[in-house]
């Protein structure tokens, strides 16, 4: 096989690795709308956010102008432990599909957290440490974000308190133990440790908890414990900024070989991976330098971009966090069981929502049985066992490659492979046994949820 | 931090990757003893082995002379999917230990099988395919080898039939599902599919099975099904040959930066990883070109090198496979529960046994609580969550680095990090909860087992 000159995997050298994050907001004509105070509906400034987030992260959250933000040396040293992530040329998949398309994927799963989440976890933990804080709190569902944060905190010697949705805590003990290996304190939520937890337990004894409840507990502990702040793994502007390392590395690697992608594809839950992957390419598009097709892939069971409203909404189901303007299914929307836990979020990053609203990006929703078919096909030829979340992007990448097979076009497709599925084997088992079902919310269910969107003066949902 | 010029991770380019395996037997003055027929105790030649193994693998098994064996292009292409494995400079561990020692580890866990096993799985599957065979059979305990073989067979379009010890099949469904994702047929052993399985089930209804039984079933199916052969993941000479890719890559990476190790450390179960890692370095030592210290690390619960006999013994507890001369605890020895399933083997590769017997290698046995302490310490500073097996090497690498701290010596230590522990979280949980125990066989237990060693004419055990 003559493989041109492009290797199976492109690893940047340490010298080639990005030294700055790229802030796509600097190139957006329509900036993402500001966060609003959940009580007053007033835009939140630096001082308003200080009780919850650490100072430097608030600055990054609010900074819509600085295009390049230097990555501190300590964070770059940490990145060197598990980065650069390889950009893989999917020669085997191309051959299997018999497509003229050229397929690349950026693989973020070569670290213990199993996903890209570590890119922002280390940044958030670092700035907390620099501010002299002693600990951070967060919530976790399936546990990828909690694992990433635990790893970052263990490295920096920072306390890490994770509220894990009780049903996951009990049913997924493995991720819990990974977090404990990294010294994190993991509490099943709702717990008796917080006022909000006690209230929920009194009202709903025996509840298995929810992400919304876990967020509320984590925020309560962060704001009531001296030296603590709360951190979040997706949705926020700062998270997309840190995750731009994915796209910056990808672009450097492609540029090195003179490859220009036609289509860039990523799965989208809160938007952290997709936003990070496309950022520098989107910058070129926004500046009118080059055109790309961007495709966000979401689960048909939780289709915020393809079926949601562009409106101000609560980021949490507990309605204690700031409001963000975004594509949302409504914070009261409860997605049906879908094995891609990381994509079960009612809203979407404000940055991506604005870009989608302004026509810079496409979105498609896919059903999970089709996603697992793609996952298995990919695993068998490319070796990597993908996470269900990542497999949403694989599904659409394969679909696009098969279109090229029909038309004969030699398009270059790049997709983000956010992580591995080692902790998702129960879902694979259901798939193998033919027991997996697809869930699609009814219009009536969505209308009911939209009706509960907050009424923000001056904005209509 | 001025880190000289050595990066955190050394990745060879595709051009730098080894094109040949290194056969350490070629440089051994005392060759490993031949396999013996279990019925006649006669040495087994090419024709004797053909019903069980495929032809080219038998040639490799018997070849004590050819030093360099070319790696076929197709296997090298497969290697490019998940290799080169990074050689990591453990800067963070060194700093944590405050040692003047320089520590490197070769990390083999960046693939879905989670370990180095894939290196030999693809080679064995490839030669089976080239011979026109349609399928292979094997046994698996915890499932790493079965996973690796499933991946290789999926890639080549070869049937893969895995007999998985029933108790593991039921208690560890995740690995089973990984194998199913790769299209393997996974049968709990003992099964009703084989004569030996039916016999055992009749005698011991409700048994949870054993590795010995699973081997017997796999061999029976391989030898009674047209177009099938049996493959094995460790112990055999051919496996060490394939695994020499680990050591060859390591040596090329070290040579590139002018680094010469003083000590090379690996965990040892059947010997596949340790043998592979040390091979090219051992070659230099055997040829008198350079001296190294080699340390094999085994669990105190299954101490074949440190407390076993150097004798001919059965490779399986079912006593249907050829006899090998090796350090052994006796094929009737049943190791106490130890969470490093991959190290629970009664014997040791004939090649390593001979080298140890001839004084070219040291061995130490370590207790598992100490191993998990090292694993957790390593995970927190280096990020990677190690497999319990691999953590045996970490334990001794840390111990050696701490000795350097006392003496002030700037030794260079290289160890093999064979894989990740994502499927071993139950063991980590026991460790976190203080419920982990150490097991050390009594002298009486070993004597009882030694008494059952086969009496081979001309050899005393």
Tab-separated table of C-alpha atoms in Angstrom, chain B residues 87 130 145 164-165 183 192 229 254 278 342 352 359 380 382 400 418:
chain	number	residue	atom	x	y	z
B	87	UNK	CA	8.858	5.592	25.945
B	130	UNK	CA	-1.393	-16.805	5.462
B	145	UNK	CA	-5.235	-12.029	25.752
B	164	UNK	CA	-13.217	-17.956	28.934
B	165	UNK	CA	-12.996	-19.343	32.452
B	183	UNK	CA	-16.815	-10.435	16.640
B	192	UNK	CA	-20.885	-28.759	26.651
B	229	UNK	CA	-5.261	-24.032	15.117
B	254	UNK	CA	17.158	5.301	24.078
B	278	UNK	CA	14.810	-7.141	27.762
B	342	UNK	CA	-1.988	-12.126	34.315
B	352	UNK	CA	13.754	-16.597	30.665
B	359	UNK	CA	22.733	-15.972	36.172
B	380	UNK	CA	-1.377	10.348	40.910
B	382	UNK	CA	2.072	10.191	36.040
B	400	UNK	CA	15.393	1.061	43.155
B	418	UNK	CA	2.445	-3.349	30.243
